[in-house]
Amino acid sequence: MDESRFYDFPFHTSYGTHIFYLPSAELIGSAPLNNSYGRLRADLERRMLVPPLFWQRLGWDSNGFFVTKEAEFTGRNAQISTSRFLVKELEESVDDGLSFRTTSKPIWEDVTPRYRWRYMGFHAMWMPATEEILSSLFLFCFDTDEDLSQIAYGDRLIDMLQKHFMSSFKSPHDHILLSDPFVVQIRLIEFVVQLFDSTVWKFREPLRQMEQSRNPAYTRTWLCQELATRRPSKSTQGPQDEVGPEILERKQPQEKIPTRKERLQQYYYTHELSRHLIHVIETLDVAHATASLVLDEYRGYLSRTDPQNRTALNATSQLKLQLLQLQNLRYRAISDEKRLDAQMKLIFHFVDLDDVQISTQILEDTKQLLEESRKDDREITQFLTRLSIAFLPPTFTSGFFGMNFFTFGKGDLWIYFVVTVPLMVMAVLWGQGMAGLRGGMRKRKEIRQTAGGVTA
C-alpha cells in the first residue's frame, strides 16, 4: 500500500501483516507542515511513533542505524523498530542491460563507471495477540519508489521488495512473521544481504577484463622477437618442429599492445572502481554493525520473554548466518580492492616504462645527432689540416726565396719547384706518420683499459 491508503487505514482493528511503501524520508522530512508530505510526517510521528531522527539529515543521510523500543499502542504493548541501510552498486552495461561481458568495446573507454545509491529506510510496529485480536505487524518502507527514468537496468526497490516478501512469506498473515517482533528485521537484513551480494560481484567482470588484457600481448611480442633471432638447426628441424615466429603468429591470435592513451584510460577507470569499492566496503561494515545490533537486541528481548522459544532460536541462527554472509562479502570486497590496487600499480609501471622508452629514444636520437655533428666537425678539421699542410711548403719556399738575399732571373723558376715539391712530399709523409702514430697509441691505450677492466 502507498501513502494514499495510510490515512484511512484502520490500524486499531487490523491484524496480520501490512506493508506500506512510502516516498523518500528526505522528501517527507523536508516538507512543510502545510504540505501533504508534511502532514504525513506529523501523522507518522503521532500514530506510528516514528522517531524524529528518521526525518533529520543525520538520519536519512546516514549509512545505517537501528533503534528499537517498547511503547503502548491502542492498549497493547508494541515493539517498534526503525532501521536504515545504504547500498552502492555499479550499473551494468547499457548496451544490452545484461552484463559487462557483452559490451562491444573495452569498459575503461568510458573512464567513469556508472553507479547508483540505494537508500532504504524501514519502520516496523509489531503487537502481540490478545483475547480480542490477533498479532499485528505494520511495516513502512521508505525510499523504495525510485524513478525508472534514472535507472539504466533492473527493477525499482519497491518491485524487488515485493518479490522478496512474496517469496519469503507463505501468506499475507504469515504466522512465523507475526510470532516475533524481530523476524521482520531478519527478513529485511536478508534482502539487504542479497543486494550486497549483487553489488560486490558486479566488480568482478570489469576487474577480470582489465587483468586479462595485460600480459599476453607483451609476452607474445617478446617471444616472437626471441625466436626471430634464433635459427633452428637443420639436423633437428623437421616439419613437426617448426617454431619460427611466423608459425607462432599463425597459431596464436594477434593481440594489440595497449597504447599510452588506453593505459591511462585503464588507470583512471581502475581508480574510479577503487573509489566505489571503498564506499561498498564502508556500507558493508555499517550493515554488519547494524545487523549485529539487531542480534544483540534480539537476544535481550528473548532473555526477557521466552529464552527457550524454538522459533526464536532458529531465527537467531538465521541472523548469525546473514552476519557471516556480510562478513564473507566484505572479504570478497577487500580482495577486489587489493586486486584493483595491484592493477593500478601494474598500469602505472607500464606507463612509466613507456616514459622510459620515450626518454631512451630521445637520448638515442640526441646521441646520434651529436655523433653526426662530431663526425662532420672532424671531417672539416681534417680537411683544413690537410689543406694547410699542402699550402705550407709553397708558402714557406716563396717567402724564403723572396727575401733580399737572393736574386733570380726569368730562367730560375725551376729552382722554386725543385725545393717546393720535396718539401710537400716530406710534409705529407710526416702528417701520415703522425696520424698513424696517434692511432696506434690510442689503440694500445684502449687495449690496456680493457685488460685492466677484465682483471678487476
mmCIF file of C-alpha atoms in Angstrom, residues 123-322:
data_model
loop_
_atom_site.group_PDB
_atom_site.id
_atom_site.type_symbol
_atom_site.label_atom_id
_atom_site.label_comp_id
_atom_site.label_asym_id
_atom_site.label_seq_id
_atom_site.Cartn_x
_atom_site.Cartn_y
_atom_site.Cartn_z
ATOM 1 C CA HIS A 123 9.905 1.367 10.369
ATOM 2 C CA ALA A 124 8.140 -1.652 11.888
ATOM 3 C CA MET A 125 5.500 -1.846 14.607
ATOM 4 C CA TRP A 126 4.658 -5.285 15.995
ATOM 5 C CA MET A 127 1.917 -6.011 18.513
ATOM 6 C CA PRO A 128 1.253 -9.409 20.109
ATOM 7 C CA ALA A 129 -2.078 -11.157 20.042
ATOM 8 C CA THR A 130 -4.680 -10.609 22.740
ATOM 9 C CA GLU A 131 -8.001 -12.206 23.549
ATOM 10 C CA GLU A 132 -9.756 -9.734 21.268
ATOM 11 C CA ILE A 133 -7.354 -9.503 18.289
ATOM 12 C CA LEU A 134 -4.576 -11.466 16.597
ATOM 13 C CA SER A 135 -0.980 -10.347 16.217
ATOM 14 C CA SER A 136 -0.335 -7.318 14.035
ATOM 15 C CA LEU A 137 2.671 -6.116 12.053
ATOM 16 C CA PHE A 138 2.837 -2.769 10.262
ATOM 17 C CA LEU A 139 5.920 -2.252 8.105
ATOM 18 C CA PHE A 140 6.702 1.081 6.427
ATOM 19 C CA CYS A 141 9.300 1.038 3.629
ATOM 20 C CA PHE A 142 10.807 4.392 2.639
ATOM 21 C CA ASP A 143 12.900 5.454 -0.378
ATOM 22 C CA THR A 144 11.668 2.499 -2.434
ATOM 23 C CA ASP A 145 9.693 4.361 -5.113
ATOM 24 C CA GLU A 146 12.637 5.103 -7.411
ATOM 25 C CA ASP A 147 12.303 6.928 -10.709
ATOM 26 C CA LEU A 148 12.578 4.412 -13.545
ATOM 27 C CA SER A 149 13.944 7.115 -15.863
ATOM 28 C CA GLN A 150 17.076 7.279 -13.680
ATOM 29 C CA ILE A 151 17.629 3.512 -13.643
ATOM 30 C CA ALA A 152 19.603 2.069 -16.547
ATOM 31 C CA TYR A 153 18.574 -1.505 -15.803
ATOM 32 C CA GLY A 154 16.817 -3.700 -13.284
ATOM 33 C CA ASP A 155 13.835 -3.110 -11.031
ATOM 34 C CA ARG A 156 12.943 -0.466 -8.540
ATOM 35 C CA LEU A 157 13.391 -1.263 -4.886
ATOM 36 C CA ILE A 158 9.632 -1.422 -4.437
ATOM 37 C CA ASP A 159 9.416 -4.189 -7.056
ATOM 38 C CA MET A 160 12.364 -6.060 -5.570
ATOM 39 C CA LEU A 161 10.959 -5.802 -2.045
ATOM 40 C CA GLN A 162 7.562 -7.048 -3.162
ATOM 41 C CA LYS A 163 9.162 -10.059 -4.858
ATOM 42 C CA HIS A 164 11.245 -10.734 -1.767
ATOM 43 C CA PHE A 165 8.277 -10.551 0.586
ATOM 44 C CA MET A 166 6.118 -12.708 -1.678
ATOM 45 C CA SER A 167 8.818 -15.386 -1.798
ATOM 46 C CA SER A 168 9.536 -15.171 1.954
ATOM 47 C CA PHE A 169 6.008 -15.164 3.313
ATOM 48 C CA LYS A 170 3.669 -18.091 2.917
ATOM 49 C CA SER A 171 0.600 -15.855 3.099
ATOM 50 C CA PRO A 172 -0.316 -12.252 3.934
ATOM 51 C CA HIS A 173 -0.810 -13.424 7.531
ATOM 52 C CA ASP A 174 2.402 -15.425 7.895
ATOM 53 C CA HIS A 175 2.356 -16.865 11.417
ATOM 54 C CA ILE A 176 6.158 -17.017 11.694
ATOM 55 C CA LEU A 177 6.470 -13.350 10.802
ATOM 56 C CA LEU A 178 3.790 -12.449 13.349
ATOM 57 C CA SER A 179 5.138 -14.678 16.105
ATOM 58 C CA ASP A 180 8.137 -12.485 16.855
ATOM 59 C CA PRO A 181 8.878 -8.733 16.518
ATOM 60 C CA PHE A 182 12.407 -9.325 15.190
ATOM 61 C CA VAL A 183 11.593 -11.800 12.427
ATOM 62 C CA VAL A 184 10.716 -8.945 10.083
ATOM 63 C CA GLN A 185 14.159 -7.421 10.747
ATOM 64 C CA ILE A 186 15.757 -10.717 9.774
ATOM 65 C CA ARG A 187 13.747 -10.705 6.535
ATOM 66 C CA LEU A 188 14.879 -7.142 5.810
ATOM 67 C CA ILE A 189 18.524 -7.950 6.535
ATOM 68 C CA GLU A 190 18.204 -10.961 4.244
ATOM 69 C CA PHE A 191 17.067 -8.609 1.482
ATOM 70 C CA VAL A 192 19.987 -6.247 2.181
ATOM 71 C CA VAL A 193 22.426 -9.178 2.023
ATOM 72 C CA GLN A 194 21.064 -10.091 -1.417
ATOM 73 C CA LEU A 195 21.616 -6.512 -2.600
ATOM 74 C CA PHE A 196 25.177 -6.505 -1.282
ATOM 75 C CA ASP A 197 25.846 -9.874 -2.916
ATOM 76 C CA SER A 198 24.808 -8.457 -6.281
ATOM 77 C CA THR A 199 26.791 -5.268 -5.639
ATOM 78 C CA VAL A 200 30.086 -6.907 -4.691
ATOM 79 C CA TRP A 201 30.057 -9.411 -7.551
ATOM 80 C CA LYS A 202 29.485 -6.656 -10.113
ATOM 81 C CA PHE A 203 33.109 -5.616 -9.605
ATOM 82 C CA ARG A 204 34.272 -9.000 -10.864
ATOM 83 C CA GLU A 205 33.719 -8.563 -14.606
ATOM 84 C CA PRO A 206 35.410 -5.168 -15.133
ATOM 85 C CA LEU A 207 38.294 -6.287 -12.947
ATOM 86 C CA ARG A 208 38.776 -9.523 -14.879
ATOM 87 C CA GLN A 209 38.610 -7.692 -18.208
ATOM 88 C CA MET A 210 41.487 -5.467 -17.169
ATOM 89 C CA GLU A 211 43.510 -8.320 -15.706
ATOM 90 C CA GLN A 212 43.117 -10.424 -18.852
ATOM 91 C CA SER A 213 44.153 -7.554 -21.122
ATOM 92 C CA ARG A 214 47.620 -7.001 -19.699
ATOM 93 C CA ASN A 215 50.224 -9.806 -20.149
ATOM 94 C CA PRO A 216 49.577 -11.907 -23.303
ATOM 95 C CA ALA A 217 50.377 -9.189 -25.843
ATOM 96 C CA TYR A 218 53.700 -8.309 -24.277
ATOM 97 C CA THR A 219 54.636 -11.960 -23.749
ATOM 98 C CA ARG A 220 53.805 -12.923 -27.332
ATOM 99 C CA THR A 221 55.679 -9.942 -28.797
ATOM 100 C CA TRP A 222 58.782 -10.709 -26.724
ATOM 101 C CA LEU A 223 58.643 -14.406 -27.642
ATOM 102 C CA CYS A 224 58.371 -13.619 -31.352
ATOM 103 C CA GLN A 225 61.392 -11.337 -31.120
ATOM 104 C CA GLU A 226 63.368 -14.015 -29.280
ATOM 105 C CA LEU A 227 62.523 -16.734 -31.803
ATOM 106 C CA ALA A 228 63.282 -14.412 -34.702
ATOM 107 C CA THR A 229 66.913 -14.167 -33.531
ATOM 108 C CA ARG A 230 67.350 -17.955 -33.367
ATOM 109 C CA ARG A 231 67.856 -20.186 -36.386
ATOM 110 C CA PRO A 232 66.936 -23.817 -35.754
ATOM 111 C CA SER A 233 69.496 -26.445 -36.684
ATOM 112 C CA LYS A 234 68.903 -28.215 -39.991
ATOM 113 C CA SER A 235 69.711 -31.570 -38.390
ATOM 114 C CA THR A 236 66.995 -31.202 -35.766
ATOM 115 C CA GLN A 237 64.420 -29.260 -37.716
ATOM 116 C CA GLY A 238 61.518 -31.192 -39.173
ATOM 117 C CA PRO A 239 58.025 -30.490 -40.425
ATOM 118 C CA GLN A 240 56.662 -31.054 -36.919
ATOM 119 C CA ASP A 241 59.329 -28.895 -35.234
ATOM 120 C CA GLU A 242 58.569 -25.564 -36.852
ATOM 121 C CA VAL A 243 58.939 -22.946 -34.137
ATOM 122 C CA GLY A 244 59.665 -19.821 -36.143
ATOM 123 C CA PRO A 245 57.902 -16.571 -35.311
ATOM 124 C CA GLU A 246 55.720 -16.837 -38.388
ATOM 125 C CA ILE A 247 54.447 -20.235 -37.152
ATOM 126 C CA LEU A 248 53.798 -18.816 -33.688
ATOM 127 C CA GLU A 249 51.935 -15.862 -35.129
ATOM 128 C CA ARG A 250 49.854 -18.189 -37.288
ATOM 129 C CA LYS A 251 48.930 -20.387 -34.323
ATOM 130 C CA GLN A 252 48.260 -17.570 -31.866
ATOM 131 C CA PRO A 253 45.740 -14.739 -32.421
ATOM 132 C CA GLN A 254 47.281 -11.321 -32.823
ATOM 133 C CA GLU A 255 46.743 -9.018 -29.855
ATOM 134 C CA LYS A 256 47.152 -5.280 -29.951
ATOM 135 C CA ILE A 257 49.525 -3.800 -27.376
ATOM 136 C CA PRO A 258 47.637 -1.085 -25.468
ATOM 137 C CA THR A 259 48.695 2.443 -26.279
ATOM 138 C CA ARG A 260 49.640 5.038 -23.698
ATOM 139 C CA LYS A 261 46.198 6.627 -24.012
ATOM 140 C CA GLU A 262 44.483 3.277 -23.421
ATOM 141 C CA ARG A 263 46.641 2.595 -20.380
ATOM 142 C CA LEU A 264 45.791 5.998 -18.934
ATOM 143 C CA GLN A 265 42.116 5.242 -19.552
ATOM 144 C CA GLN A 266 42.556 1.927 -17.709
ATOM 145 C CA TYR A 267 44.291 3.727 -14.852
ATOM 146 C CA TYR A 268 41.521 6.308 -14.428
ATOM 147 C CA TYR A 269 38.814 3.640 -14.728
ATOM 148 C CA THR A 270 40.566 1.441 -12.159
ATOM 149 C CA HIS A 271 40.897 4.413 -9.829
ATOM 150 C CA GLU A 272 37.160 5.090 -10.121
ATOM 151 C CA LEU A 273 36.365 1.430 -9.439
ATOM 152 C CA SER A 274 38.587 1.544 -6.372
ATOM 153 C CA ARG A 275 36.790 4.654 -5.144
ATOM 154 C CA HIS A 276 33.388 2.990 -5.485
ATOM 155 C CA LEU A 277 34.668 -0.182 -3.842
ATOM 156 C CA ILE A 278 35.803 1.819 -0.811
ATOM 157 C CA HIS A 279 32.211 3.026 -0.424
ATOM 158 C CA VAL A 280 30.932 -0.538 -0.768
ATOM 159 C CA ILE A 281 33.273 -1.753 1.983
ATOM 160 C CA GLU A 282 32.162 1.138 4.180
ATOM 161 C CA THR A 283 28.467 0.341 3.758
ATOM 162 C CA LEU A 284 29.194 -3.371 4.247
ATOM 163 C CA ASP A 285 30.865 -2.625 7.572
ATOM 164 C CA VAL A 286 27.949 -0.460 8.659
ATOM 165 C CA ALA A 287 25.404 -3.093 7.574
ATOM 166 C CA HIS A 288 27.319 -5.743 9.530
ATOM 167 C CA ALA A 289 27.365 -3.490 12.606
ATOM 168 C CA THR A 290 23.640 -2.791 12.198
ATOM 169 C CA ALA A 291 22.822 -6.498 11.888
ATOM 170 C CA SER A 292 24.990 -7.219 14.947
ATOM 171 C CA LEU A 293 22.991 -4.640 16.894
ATOM 172 C CA VAL A 294 19.770 -6.335 15.779
ATOM 173 C CA LEU A 295 21.134 -9.655 17.069
ATOM 174 C CA ASP A 296 22.083 -8.104 20.422
ATOM 175 C CA GLU A 297 18.654 -6.508 20.814
ATOM 176 C CA TYR A 298 17.003 -9.780 19.806
ATOM 177 C CA ARG A 299 18.923 -11.710 22.454
ATOM 178 C CA GLY A 300 17.943 -9.136 25.055
ATOM 179 C CA TYR A 301 14.302 -9.416 24.031
ATOM 180 C CA LEU A 302 14.395 -13.226 24.244
ATOM 181 C CA SER A 303 16.014 -13.149 27.673
ATOM 182 C CA ARG A 304 13.101 -11.020 28.917
ATOM 183 C CA THR A 305 10.324 -13.027 27.243
ATOM 184 C CA ASP A 306 10.895 -16.656 26.247
ATOM 185 C CA PRO A 307 14.547 -17.836 26.154
ATOM 186 C CA GLN A 308 13.527 -21.378 25.102
ATOM 187 C CA ASN A 309 11.391 -20.354 22.125
ATOM 188 C CA ARG A 310 12.471 -22.733 19.359
ATOM 189 C CA THR A 311 11.227 -20.471 16.562
ATOM 190 C CA ALA A 312 13.189 -17.569 18.020
ATOM 191 C CA LEU A 313 16.327 -19.691 18.384
ATOM 192 C CA ASN A 314 16.061 -20.694 14.729
ATOM 193 C CA ALA A 315 15.646 -17.031 13.824
ATOM 194 C CA THR A 316 18.812 -16.084 15.712
ATOM 195 C CA SER A 317 20.701 -18.815 13.854
ATOM 196 C CA GLN A 318 19.468 -17.384 10.572
ATOM 197 C CA LEU A 319 20.583 -13.907 11.635
ATOM 198 C CA LYS A 320 24.029 -15.271 12.507
ATOM 199 C CA LEU A 321 24.206 -16.776 9.027
ATOM 200 C CA GLN A 322 23.385 -13.397 7.497
#
